[in-house]
Amino acid sequence: MDLNRLWQNVQEELKISVSQTTYRGMLAQTTLQDFKKNIATVGCPNSYLRDLIETRYYSLIKEVLDHQTKEKNSLVFTIDSQTTSKKNNSLGPLFKKPTAKNQDKKPNPEFGLLPNYNFDTFVVGSSNNFAHAAAQAIVKNPGQTYNPFFVWGGVGVGKTHLTHAIGNAIAQNNKNFKVLYVSAETFTNELVEALQKKTITKFKDKYRKCDCLLVDDIQFIAGKEYSQEEFFHTFNALYLSGRQVVLTSDRKPEEIPKVEDRLISRFMGGLTVDIQPPDYEMRLAILKQKAQEKNFSLPEEAAAFLAEAVESNIRELEGALFRLIIKAQSNNVPIDLEFTQNLFGSLKRKVKKTTPKTVLSQTAKHFSFKTKDLCGKSRKSELVTARHVAIYLLRKDLDLPLMKIGELIGGRDHTSIMYAIEKIEREYSNNQGLRSDINKIRNNFQS
Ligand code: ADP
Ligand code: MG
């Protein structure tokens, strides 16, 4: 098999699935080192990009590779020393040292900041508005408002994105500032390396002489005494000289186990905020923004369905959207509700066995009517809504022809059936109550 060729095809497909910045800065830097027994070894130019690509794009790359090879594969990520030396720039084109020309626009990429994780691309909603507002205050007066700023929350809720956004904005507003982003894991690894190579002074200089230090996933230093000791001194050096420190964690400071009390109390000495999983409105806004970033038209109904189906976190939501885009592009079909449902809902498959009778009786029951009321002549408004929902479900989940639905609903003509379907389709995305009614009825189809 021609590995280069295969990887070229994979990259072509990845290119259309992510933003240009992500592609050029990260995915275009990868190579296929080896591919045996369905295990692909993907080379990355350095450990920073390897960790980032692996955590963020594993499922996307796998999906594309599976699609290209028509097989199920696993991925292993390594550092490809050849790309590193070949390109003579370990961080790739988007991360290269600023020249006089681009210095004004971009924060110094040597400091680990990802330019596309900024405030412009950060959607604000009820689950993160407090964290966002505090972050903006910090950007205005680094080191003066909330120090340290401690952000905690579950996976994929936007802690890393917000941290980079703070760093990017501070670096942009203060051209001479050294703003350093690092994960606690990298901090620990660099410390170990510095001890081995006897370069601890250099290490200390790097971390203690910056103007703003952003440390992601600080819970990683749990149980690592030497890292804690070093971080304690780093923190003090920065804090006492009024430099901004931003920390993130997957839990509240006081709940991080195996971390010295003196550090925990430092963590809690400024402002602690949490980011919650996104609510429906925010999930919808995020999907719209991400689709727009990729220049992809995502119909309202499909977005609403996806926002309802993927509740967990933003990373999953983003992954689901990318999968949807790839699938639609590889099948060469436009995205619509049905396509989205087929890919994610499995709702449709489940209800294939459902009969029109069940749809009518479950809908009637849900709205506290009798089946014969749904099919009758009354135009009482609640009854009309129930009738419209039944029509919508008969069409969407059972794929019945309009005429057939008309017959079932008391001999109505196909234009009124069309009208009912369109009405519910329109309301589906902005009427939370209606959506929840429909989902409850669907869940009861199987019971
Ligand atoms: P965490 O660090 O909390 O695990 P990340 O910051 O890595 O989460 O976010 C996961 C993904 O979701 C990233 O691709 C990020 O860009 C995206 N994301 C998170 N929050 C937002 C938001 N508020 N607006 C837009 N994208 C977001
Ligand atoms: Mg993170």
CSV table of C-alpha atoms and ligand atoms in Angstrom, one decimal:
chain,number,residue,atom,x,y,z
A,1,MET,CA,0.0,0.0,0.0
A,2,ASP,CA,1.2,3.5,-0.8
A,3,LEU,CA,1.2,5.2,2.6
A,4,ASN,CA,1.9,8.6,1.2
A,5,ARG,CA,-1.0,8.4,-1.2
A,6,LEU,CA,-3.4,7.1,1.5
A,7,TRP,CA,-2.4,9.8,3.9
A,8,GLN,CA,-2.8,12.4,1.1
A,9,ASN,CA,-6.4,11.3,0.6
A,10,VAL,CA,-7.0,11.3,4.4
A,11,GLN,CA,-5.7,14.8,4.6
A,12,GLU,CA,-7.8,16.0,1.7
A,13,GLU,CA,-10.9,14.8,3.6
A,14,LEU,CA,-9.7,16.2,6.9
A,15,LYS,CA,-9.1,19.6,5.2
A,16,ILE,CA,-12.8,20.0,4.5
A,17,SER,CA,-13.8,18.9,8.0
A,18,VAL,CA,-12.0,21.4,10.2
A,19,SER,CA,-11.2,25.0,10.1
A,20,GLN,CA,-8.3,26.2,7.9
A,21,THR,CA,-6.3,27.2,11.0
A,22,THR,CA,-6.6,23.8,12.5
A,23,TYR,CA,-5.8,22.0,9.3
A,24,ARG,CA,-2.8,24.1,8.5
A,25,GLY,CA,-1.5,24.4,12.0
A,26,MET,CA,-2.1,20.8,13.1
A,27,LEU,CA,-3.5,18.1,10.8
A,28,ALA,CA,-1.4,19.1,7.7
A,29,GLN,CA,1.7,18.5,9.8
A,30,THR,CA,1.0,14.8,10.3
A,31,THR,CA,2.5,11.9,8.3
A,32,LEU,CA,1.6,8.2,8.1
A,33,GLN,CA,4.6,6.4,9.4
A,34,ASP,CA,3.3,2.9,9.4
A,35,PHE,CA,0.1,1.0,8.8
A,36,LYS,CA,-0.1,-2.6,9.7
A,37,LYS,CA,-2.9,-4.9,10.9
A,38,ASN,CA,-5.2,-1.9,11.0
A,39,ILE,CA,-3.0,0.1,13.3
A,40,ALA,CA,-1.9,3.4,11.8
A,41,THR,CA,1.1,5.1,13.3
A,42,VAL,CA,0.6,8.8,12.8
A,43,GLY,CA,3.7,11.1,13.0
A,44,CYS,CA,3.5,14.6,14.5
A,45,PRO,CA,6.2,17.2,14.5
A,46,ASN,CA,6.5,17.5,18.3
A,47,SER,CA,5.1,16.3,21.6
A,48,TYR,CA,2.9,19.4,22.0
A,49,LEU,CA,1.1,18.9,18.7
A,50,ARG,CA,1.0,15.1,19.2
A,51,ASP,CA,-0.9,15.5,22.5
A,52,LEU,CA,-3.2,18.1,21.1
A,53,ILE,CA,-4.0,16.2,17.9
A,54,GLU,CA,-4.4,12.9,19.8
A,55,THR,CA,-6.8,14.4,22.3
A,56,ARG,CA,-8.8,16.5,19.9
A,57,TYR,CA,-8.8,14.7,16.6
A,58,TYR,CA,-8.4,11.0,17.3
A,59,SER,CA,-12.0,10.2,16.4
A,60,LEU,CA,-12.1,12.5,13.4
A,61,ILE,CA,-8.9,11.1,11.9
A,62,LYS,CA,-10.0,7.5,12.6
A,63,GLU,CA,-13.3,8.2,11.0
A,64,VAL,CA,-11.7,9.5,7.8
A,65,LEU,CA,-9.1,6.7,7.7
A,66,ASP,CA,-11.9,4.1,8.2
A,67,HIS,CA,-13.8,5.7,5.4
A,68,GLN,CA,-10.7,5.7,3.1
A,69,THR,CA,-9.8,2.1,3.8
A,70,LYS,CA,-13.3,0.8,4.3
A,71,GLU,CA,-12.1,-1.0,7.5
A,72,LYS,CA,-12.0,-0.3,11.2
A,73,ASN,CA,-8.6,1.0,12.3
A,74,SER,CA,-6.8,2.2,15.4
A,75,LEU,CA,-4.4,5.0,15.7
A,76,VAL,CA,-1.1,5.5,17.5
A,77,PHE,CA,0.5,8.9,17.6
A,78,THR,CA,4.3,9.4,17.6
A,79,ILE,CA,6.8,12.1,17.1
A,80,ASP,CA,8.1,12.2,13.6
A,81,SER,CA,11.7,13.5,13.9
A,82,GLN,CA,11.9,13.8,10.1
A,83,THR,CA,9.1,16.3,9.8
A,84,THR,CA,10.7,18.2,12.6
A,85,SER,CA,14.1,18.5,11.0
A,86,LYS,CA,12.8,18.7,7.4
A,87,LYS,CA,10.6,21.6,8.2
A,88,ASN,CA,13.3,23.0,10.5
A,89,ASN,CA,10.5,24.5,12.5
A,90,SER,CA,9.1,22.2,15.1
A,91,LEU,CA,5.8,24.0,15.5
A,92,GLY,CA,4.7,24.1,11.9
A,93,PRO,CA,3.9,27.2,9.7
A,94,LEU,CA,1.2,28.6,11.9
A,95,PHE,CA,3.3,28.4,15.0
A,96,LYS,CA,6.5,29.8,13.6
A,97,LYS,CA,8.4,32.5,15.4
A,98,PRO,CA,6.9,35.9,14.6
A,99,THR,CA,8.7,38.0,12.2
A,100,ALA,CA,8.6,41.7,12.3
A,101,LYS,CA,5.7,41.6,9.9
A,102,ASN,CA,3.3,39.3,11.8
A,103,GLN,CA,4.4,40.3,15.2
A,104,ASP,CA,1.7,42.9,15.6
A,105,LYS,CA,-1.1,40.6,14.8
A,106,LYS,CA,-0.3,37.3,16.4
A,107,PRO,CA,0.7,36.6,20.0
A,108,ASN,CA,4.1,34.9,20.2
A,109,PRO,CA,3.3,31.3,19.3
A,110,GLU,CA,6.4,30.1,21.0
A,111,PHE,CA,4.4,30.4,24.2
A,112,GLY,CA,2.0,27.7,23.4
A,113,LEU,CA,-1.0,29.8,22.5
A,114,LEU,CA,-3.4,28.5,19.8
A,115,PRO,CA,-4.6,31.5,17.8
A,116,ASN,CA,-7.9,30.0,16.9
A,117,TYR,CA,-8.9,29.6,20.5
A,118,ASN,CA,-9.9,33.1,21.0
A,119,PHE,CA,-12.9,35.1,22.3
A,120,ASP,CA,-14.3,35.6,18.8
A,121,THR,CA,-14.9,31.9,18.4
A,122,PHE,CA,-16.1,31.4,22.0
A,123,VAL,CA,-19.8,31.1,22.2
A,124,VAL,CA,-21.3,32.5,25.4
A,125,GLY,CA,-24.3,31.0,27.1
A,126,SER,CA,-25.8,30.4,30.5
A,127,SER,CA,-23.3,27.7,31.4
A,128,ASN,CA,-20.2,29.8,30.8
A,129,ASN,CA,-21.3,33.5,31.0
A,130,PHE,CA,-19.9,34.1,34.4
A,131,ALA,CA,-16.5,32.5,33.5
A,132,HIS,CA,-16.5,34.5,30.3
A,133,ALA,CA,-17.2,37.8,32.0
A,134,ALA,CA,-14.5,37.2,34.6
A,135,ALA,CA,-12.1,36.3,31.9
A,136,GLN,CA,-12.8,39.6,30.1
A,137,ALA,CA,-12.2,41.5,33.3
A,138,ILE,CA,-8.8,39.8,33.7
A,139,VAL,CA,-7.9,40.6,30.1
A,140,LYS,CA,-8.5,44.3,30.9
A,141,ASN,CA,-6.3,44.3,34.0
A,142,PRO,CA,-4.1,41.3,34.1
A,143,GLY,CA,-2.9,40.5,37.6
A,144,GLN,CA,-5.1,43.2,39.1
A,145,THR,CA,-8.6,41.8,39.2
A,146,TYR,CA,-8.8,38.1,40.0
A,147,ASN,CA,-5.5,36.4,40.7
A,148,PRO,CA,-5.3,33.5,40.4
A,149,PHE,CA,-8.3,32.8,38.2
A,150,PHE,CA,-9.3,29.2,38.7
A,151,VAL,CA,-11.7,27.6,36.2
A,152,TRP,CA,-13.1,24.2,36.7
A,153,GLY,CA,-15.6,21.9,34.9
A,154,GLY,CA,-16.0,18.6,33.3
A,155,VAL,CA,-14.4,17.4,30.0
A,156,GLY,CA,-15.0,19.3,26.8
A,157,VAL,CA,-16.9,22.3,28.3
A,158,GLY,CA,-14.4,24.9,27.1
A,159,LYS,CA,-11.8,25.3,29.8
A,160,THR,CA,-8.8,25.1,27.5
A,161,HIS,CA,-10.5,27.2,24.9
A,162,LEU,CA,-11.2,30.0,27.4
A,163,THR,CA,-7.7,29.8,28.8
A,164,HIS,CA,-6.1,30.3,25.4
A,165,ALA,CA,-8.6,33.1,24.7
A,166,ILE,CA,-7.4,34.9,27.8
A,167,GLY,CA,-3.8,34.3,26.9
A,168,ASN,CA,-4.2,35.5,23.3
A,169,ALA,CA,-6.1,38.6,24.3
A,170,ILE,CA,-3.6,39.6,27.0
A,171,ALA,CA,-0.7,39.0,24.6
A,172,GLN,CA,-2.5,41.1,21.9
A,173,ASN,CA,-3.1,44.0,24.3
A,174,ASN,CA,0.3,44.0,25.8
A,175,LYS,CA,2.9,43.6,23.1
A,176,ASN,CA,5.8,43.2,25.5
A,177,PHE,CA,4.2,40.6,27.7
A,178,LYS,CA,5.5,37.1,27.9
A,179,VAL,CA,2.3,35.0,28.1
A,180,LEU,CA,2.9,31.4,28.6
A,181,TYR,CA,0.4,28.6,28.2
A,182,VAL,CA,1.2,25.1,29.4
A,183,SER,CA,-0.6,22.0,30.5
A,184,ALA,CA,0.3,20.8,34.0
A,185,GLU,CA,1.5,17.6,32.3
A,186,THR,CA,4.0,19.5,30.1
A,187,PHE,CA,5.1,21.5,33.2
A,188,THR,CA,5.8,18.3,35.0
A,189,ASN,CA,7.6,16.7,32.0
A,190,GLU,CA,9.8,19.7,31.4
A,191,LEU,CA,10.7,19.8,35.1
A,192,VAL,CA,11.8,16.1,35.0
A,193,GLU,CA,13.8,16.8,31.9
A,194,ALA,CA,15.4,19.9,33.4
A,195,LEU,CA,16.4,17.9,36.4
A,196,GLN,CA,17.9,15.2,34.3
A,197,LYS,CA,19.7,17.5,32.0
A,198,LYS,CA,20.7,19.9,34.8
A,199,THR,CA,18.9,22.8,33.2
A,200,ILE,CA,16.8,23.7,36.1
A,201,THR,CA,17.8,27.4,36.1
A,202,LYS,CA,16.6,27.7,32.5
A,203,PHE,CA,13.3,26.0,33.6
A,204,LYS,CA,12.9,28.4,36.5
A,205,ASP,CA,13.6,31.4,34.3
A,206,LYS,CA,11.1,30.3,31.8
A,207,TYR,CA,8.2,30.0,34.3
A,208,ARG,CA,9.1,32.5,36.8
A,209,LYS,CA,9.9,35.3,34.4
A,210,CYS,CA,6.7,35.5,32.5
A,211,ASP,CA,4.0,38.1,32.7
A,212,CYS,CA,1.1,35.7,32.6
A,213,LEU,CA,1.1,32.0,33.2
A,214,LEU,CA,-1.8,29.8,32.1
A,215,VAL,CA,-1.7,26.2,33.5
A,216,ASP,CA,-4.2,23.8,32.1
A,217,ASP,CA,-5.4,20.7,34.0
A,218,ILE,CA,-3.6,21.5,37.2
A,219,GLN,CA,-5.1,18.4,38.8
A,220,PHE,CA,-2.4,16.6,36.9
A,221,ILE,CA,0.2,17.5,39.6
A,222,ALA,CA,-1.8,15.5,42.2
A,223,GLY,CA,0.5,13.1,44.0
A,224,LYS,CA,3.6,14.6,42.3
A,225,GLU,CA,5.5,16.1,45.2
A,226,TYR,CA,8.3,17.6,43.3
A,227,SER,CA,6.1,19.3,40.7
A,228,GLN,CA,4.0,20.7,43.5
A,229,GLU,CA,7.0,22.1,45.3
A,230,GLU,CA,8.2,23.7,42.1
A,231,PHE,CA,4.8,25.0,41.1
A,232,PHE,CA,4.3,26.5,44.6
A,233,HIS,CA,7.5,28.6,44.2
A,234,THR,CA,6.6,29.5,40.6
A,235,PHE,CA,3.2,30.6,41.7
A,236,ASN,CA,4.5,32.7,44.6
A,237,ALA,CA,7.1,34.4,42.4
A,238,LEU,CA,4.5,35.4,39.9
A,239,TYR,CA,1.7,36.2,42.3
A,240,LEU,CA,3.9,38.4,44.6
A,241,SER,CA,5.0,40.5,41.6
A,242,GLY,CA,1.4,41.0,40.4
A,243,ARG,CA,1.6,38.6,37.4
A,244,GLN,CA,-1.6,37.0,36.3
A,245,VAL,CA,-2.0,33.2,36.9
A,246,VAL,CA,-4.8,31.3,35.3
A,247,LEU,CA,-5.5,27.7,36.3
A,248,THR,CA,-7.9,25.1,35.1
A,249,SER,CA,-9.0,21.8,36.6
A,250,ASP,CA,-11.6,19.1,36.2
A,251,ARG,CA,-12.8,19.7,39.7
A,252,LYS,CA,-13.0,22.4,42.4
A,253,PRO,CA,-9.7,23.2,44.1
A,254,GLU,CA,-10.7,21.7,47.4
A,255,GLU,CA,-11.7,18.5,45.7
A,256,ILE,CA,-8.3,17.8,44.1
A,257,PRO,CA,-6.8,14.9,46.0
A,258,LYS,CA,-3.2,14.6,46.9
A,259,VAL,CA,-2.3,18.2,46.6
A,260,GLU,CA,-0.7,20.0,49.5
A,261,ASP,CA,-3.0,22.3,51.4
A,262,ARG,CA,-0.7,25.3,50.9
A,263,LEU,CA,-1.2,25.0,47.2
A,264,ILE,CA,-5.0,24.5,47.4
A,265,SER,CA,-5.3,27.6,49.5
A,266,ARG,CA,-3.3,29.5,46.9
A,267,PHE,CA,-5.6,28.2,44.2
A,268,MET,CA,-8.6,29.5,46.2
A,269,GLY,CA,-7.1,32.8,46.9
A,270,GLY,CA,-8.5,34.6,43.8
A,271,LEU,CA,-11.6,33.8,41.9
A,272,THR,CA,-12.9,30.3,41.3
A,273,VAL,CA,-15.5,29.8,38.6
A,274,ASP,CA,-17.0,26.8,37.0
A,275,ILE,CA,-18.2,26.0,33.5
A,276,GLN,CA,-21.2,23.7,33.3
A,277,PRO,CA,-22.2,21.5,30.3
A,278,PRO,CA,-24.0,23.6,27.7
A,279,ASP,CA,-27.8,23.8,27.7
A,280,TYR,CA,-29.9,23.2,24.6
A,281,GLU,CA,-29.8,26.9,23.5
A,282,MET,CA,-26.1,27.0,23.8
A,283,ARG,CA,-25.6,23.7,22.0
A,284,LEU,CA,-27.7,25.0,19.1
A,285,ALA,CA,-25.7,28.3,19.0
A,286,ILE,CA,-22.4,26.3,19.0
A,287,LEU,CA,-23.5,24.1,16.2
A,288,LYS,CA,-24.5,27.1,14.1
A,289,GLN,CA,-21.3,28.9,14.8
A,290,LYS,CA,-19.1,25.8,14.0
A,291,ALA,CA,-21.1,25.1,10.8
A,292,GLN,CA,-20.7,28.7,9.8
A,293,GLU,CA,-16.9,28.6,10.5
A,294,LYS,CA,-16.7,25.7,8.1
A,295,ASN,CA,-19.0,27.3,5.6
A,296,PHE,CA,-21.4,24.5,5.9
A,297,SER,CA,-25.1,25.0,5.6
A,298,LEU,CA,-26.8,23.2,8.5
A,299,PRO,CA,-30.6,23.2,8.3
A,300,GLU,CA,-32.4,24.4,11.4
A,301,GLU,CA,-34.2,21.1,12.0
A,302,ALA,CA,-31.0,19.1,11.7
A,303,ALA,CA,-29.2,21.4,14.1
A,304,ALA,CA,-32.0,21.2,16.6
A,305,PHE,CA,-32.0,17.4,16.4
A,306,LEU,CA,-28.2,17.2,17.0
A,307,ALA,CA,-28.4,19.7,19.8
A,308,GLU,CA,-31.0,17.6,21.5
A,309,ALA,CA,-29.2,14.3,20.8
A,310,VAL,CA,-25.7,15.3,22.0
A,311,GLU,CA,-26.1,16.6,25.5
A,312,SER,CA,-22.8,15.8,27.2
A,313,ASN,CA,-20.3,18.5,26.2
A,314,ILE,CA,-19.0,20.8,23.4
A,315,ARG,CA,-16.2,18.5,22.3
A,316,GLU,CA,-18.7,15.7,21.6
A,317,LEU,CA,-21.0,18.1,19.9
A,318,GLU,CA,-18.2,19.3,17.7
A,319,GLY,CA,-17.2,15.7,16.9
A,320,ALA,CA,-20.8,14.9,16.0
A,321,LEU,CA,-21.0,17.8,13.7
A,322,PHE,CA,-17.7,16.9,12.0
A,323,ARG,CA,-18.9,13.3,11.5
A,324,LEU,CA,-22.2,14.6,10.0
A,325,ILE,CA,-20.3,16.8,7.6
A,326,ILE,CA,-17.9,14.1,6.5
A,327,LYS,CA,-20.7,11.5,6.1
A,328,ALA,CA,-22.8,13.9,4.0
A,329,GLN,CA,-19.8,14.8,1.9
A,330,SER,CA,-18.7,11.3,1.3
A,331,ASN,CA,-22.2,10.2,0.4
A,332,ASN,CA,-22.6,13.4,-1.6
A,333,VAL,CA,-26.0,14.3,-0.1
A,334,PRO,CA,-27.2,17.4,1.5
A,335,ILE,CA,-27.7,17.4,5.3
A,336,ASP,CA,-31.3,17.2,6.3
A,337,LEU,CA,-33.2,16.0,9.4
A,338,GLU,CA,-33.6,12.5,8.1
A,339,PHE,CA,-29.9,12.1,7.3
A,340,THR,CA,-29.0,13.4,10.7
A,341,GLN,CA,-31.5,11.2,12.5
A,342,ASN,CA,-30.2,8.2,10.6
A,343,LEU,CA,-26.7,8.9,11.6
A,344,PHE,CA,-27.2,9.8,15.3
A,345,GLY,CA,-30.7,9.1,16.4
A,346,SER,CA,-31.1,5.4,15.8
A,347,LEU,CA,-34.5,6.7,16.8
A,348,LYS,CA,-35.7,6.0,13.3
A,349,ARG,CA,-34.3,2.5,13.2
A,350,LYS,CA,-35.9,1.8,16.6
A,351,VAL,CA,-39.3,2.9,15.5
A,352,LYS,CA,-39.2,1.1,12.2
A,353,LYS,CA,-41.3,-1.6,13.9
A,354,THR,CA,-43.7,0.9,15.3
A,355,THR,CA,-47.1,0.7,13.7
A,356,PRO,CA,-49.3,3.7,12.8
A,357,LYS,CA,-51.7,2.5,15.5
A,358,THR,CA,-49.0,2.9,18.2
A,359,VAL,CA,-48.0,6.4,17.0
A,360,LEU,CA,-51.6,7.5,17.2
A,361,SER,CA,-52.3,5.9,20.5
A,362,GLN,CA,-49.1,7.0,22.2
A,363,THR,CA,-49.5,10.6,20.9
A,364,ALA,CA,-53.2,10.7,22.1
A,365,LYS,CA,-52.1,9.3,25.5
A,366,HIS,CA,-49.3,11.8,25.9
A,367,PHE,CA,-51.7,14.7,25.4
A,368,SER,CA,-54.5,13.0,27.4
A,369,PHE,CA,-56.8,12.5,24.5
A,370,LYS,CA,-58.4,9.4,22.9
A,371,THR,CA,-57.2,8.2,19.5
A,372,LYS,CA,-60.6,8.9,18.0
A,373,ASP,CA,-60.3,12.5,19.1
A,374,LEU,CA,-57.1,12.9,17.1
A,375,CYS,CA,-58.9,11.6,14.1
A,376,GLY,CA,-62.1,13.5,14.7
A,377,LYS,CA,-63.3,17.0,13.6
A,378,SER,CA,-62.8,19.1,16.8
A,379,ARG,CA,-60.5,22.2,16.3
A,380,LYS,CA,-59.8,22.8,20.0
A,381,SER,CA,-56.2,24.2,20.0
A,382,GLU,CA,-54.6,21.5,22.2
A,383,LEU,CA,-56.2,18.8,20.2
A,384,VAL,CA,-55.0,20.4,17.0
A,385,THR,CA,-51.4,20.4,18.3
A,386,ALA,CA,-51.6,16.8,19.3
A,387,ARG,CA,-53.0,16.0,15.8
A,388,HIS,CA,-50.2,17.8,14.1
A,389,VAL,CA,-47.6,16.0,16.2
A,390,ALA,CA,-49.2,12.6,15.3
A,391,ILE,CA,-49.1,13.6,11.6
A,392,TYR,CA,-45.4,14.7,12.0
A,393,LEU,CA,-44.4,11.4,13.6
A,394,LEU,CA,-46.3,9.3,11.1
A,395,ARG,CA,-44.4,11.1,8.4
A,396,LYS,CA,-40.9,11.4,10.0
A,397,ASP,CA,-40.7,8.1,11.7
A,398,LEU,CA,-42.8,5.8,9.6
A,399,ASP,CA,-42.3,7.5,6.3
A,400,LEU,CA,-45.9,7.1,5.4
A,401,PRO,CA,-47.2,8.7,2.2
A,402,LEU,CA,-49.2,11.9,2.8
A,403,MET,CA,-52.4,10.4,1.4
A,404,LYS,CA,-52.1,7.4,3.7
A,405,ILE,CA,-51.6,9.7,6.7
A,406,GLY,CA,-54.7,11.7,5.6
A,407,GLU,CA,-56.7,8.5,5.6
A,408,LEU,CA,-55.6,7.5,9.1
A,409,ILE,CA,-56.3,11.0,10.5
A,410,GLY,CA,-60.0,10.9,9.7
A,411,GLY,CA,-59.9,11.3,5.9
A,412,ARG,CA,-58.1,14.6,5.6
A,413,ASP,CA,-56.6,15.8,2.3
A,414,HIS,CA,-52.9,15.8,1.7
A,415,THR,CA,-52.5,19.6,1.7
A,416,SER,CA,-53.6,19.8,5.4
A,417,ILE,CA,-51.2,17.0,6.2
A,418,MET,CA,-48.4,18.9,4.4
A,419,TYR,CA,-49.4,22.0,6.4
A,420,ALA,CA,-49.2,20.1,9.7
A,421,ILE,CA,-45.8,18.6,9.0
A,422,GLU,CA,-44.4,22.0,7.9
A,423,LYS,CA,-45.8,23.7,11.0
A,424,ILE,CA,-44.2,21.2,13.4
A,425,GLU,CA,-40.9,21.3,11.5
A,426,ARG,CA,-40.8,25.0,11.9
A,427,GLU,CA,-41.6,24.9,15.6
A,428,TYR,CA,-39.3,22.0,16.3
A,429,SER,CA,-36.2,24.1,16.7
A,430,ASN,CA,-37.4,26.9,18.8
A,431,ASN,CA,-40.1,25.3,20.9
A,432,GLN,CA,-38.4,23.4,23.7
A,433,GLY,CA,-41.7,22.2,25.1
A,434,LEU,CA,-42.8,20.7,21.8
A,435,ARG,CA,-39.5,19.0,21.2
A,436,SER,CA,-39.6,17.4,24.6
A,437,ASP,CA,-43.2,16.3,23.9
A,438,ILE,CA,-42.1,14.7,20.7
A,439,ASN,CA,-39.1,13.0,22.3
A,440,LYS,CA,-41.2,11.6,25.1
A,441,ILE,CA,-43.7,10.1,22.7
A,442,ARG,CA,-40.9,8.6,20.6
A,443,ASN,CA,-39.5,7.0,23.7
A,444,ASN,CA,-42.8,5.4,24.4
A,445,PHE,CA,-43.0,3.8,21.0
A,446,GLN,CA,-40.9,0.9,22.3
A,447,SER,CA,-42.5,0.5,25.7
B,1,ADP,P1,-12.1,21.3,28.1
B,1,ADP,O1,-10.7,22.0,28.2
B,1,ADP,O2,-13.0,21.9,29.1
B,1,ADP,O3,-12.0,19.8,28.1
B,1,ADP,P2,-12.0,22.4,25.4
B,1,ADP,O4,-11.7,23.9,25.7
B,1,ADP,O5,-10.9,21.6,24.9
B,1,ADP,O6,-12.7,21.7,26.7
B,1,ADP,O7,-13.3,22.4,24.4
B,1,ADP,C1,-13.6,21.3,23.6
B,1,ADP,C2,-13.9,21.8,22.2
B,1,ADP,O8,-15.1,22.5,22.3
B,1,ADP,C3,-12.9,22.7,21.6
B,1,ADP,O9,-12.8,22.4,20.2
B,1,ADP,C4,-13.4,24.0,21.8
B,1,ADP,O10,-13.0,24.9,20.8
B,1,ADP,C5,-14.9,23.8,21.8
B,1,ADP,N1,-15.6,24.8,22.6
B,1,ADP,C6,-15.7,24.7,24.0
B,1,ADP,N2,-16.4,25.7,24.5
B,1,ADP,C7,-16.7,26.5,23.4
B,1,ADP,C8,-17.5,27.7,23.3
B,1,ADP,N3,-18.0,28.3,24.4
B,1,ADP,N4,-17.7,28.2,22.1
B,1,ADP,C9,-17.2,27.5,21.0
B,1,ADP,N5,-16.5,26.4,21.0
B,1,ADP,C10,-16.2,25.9,22.2
B,2,MG,MG,-8.9,21.0,28.4
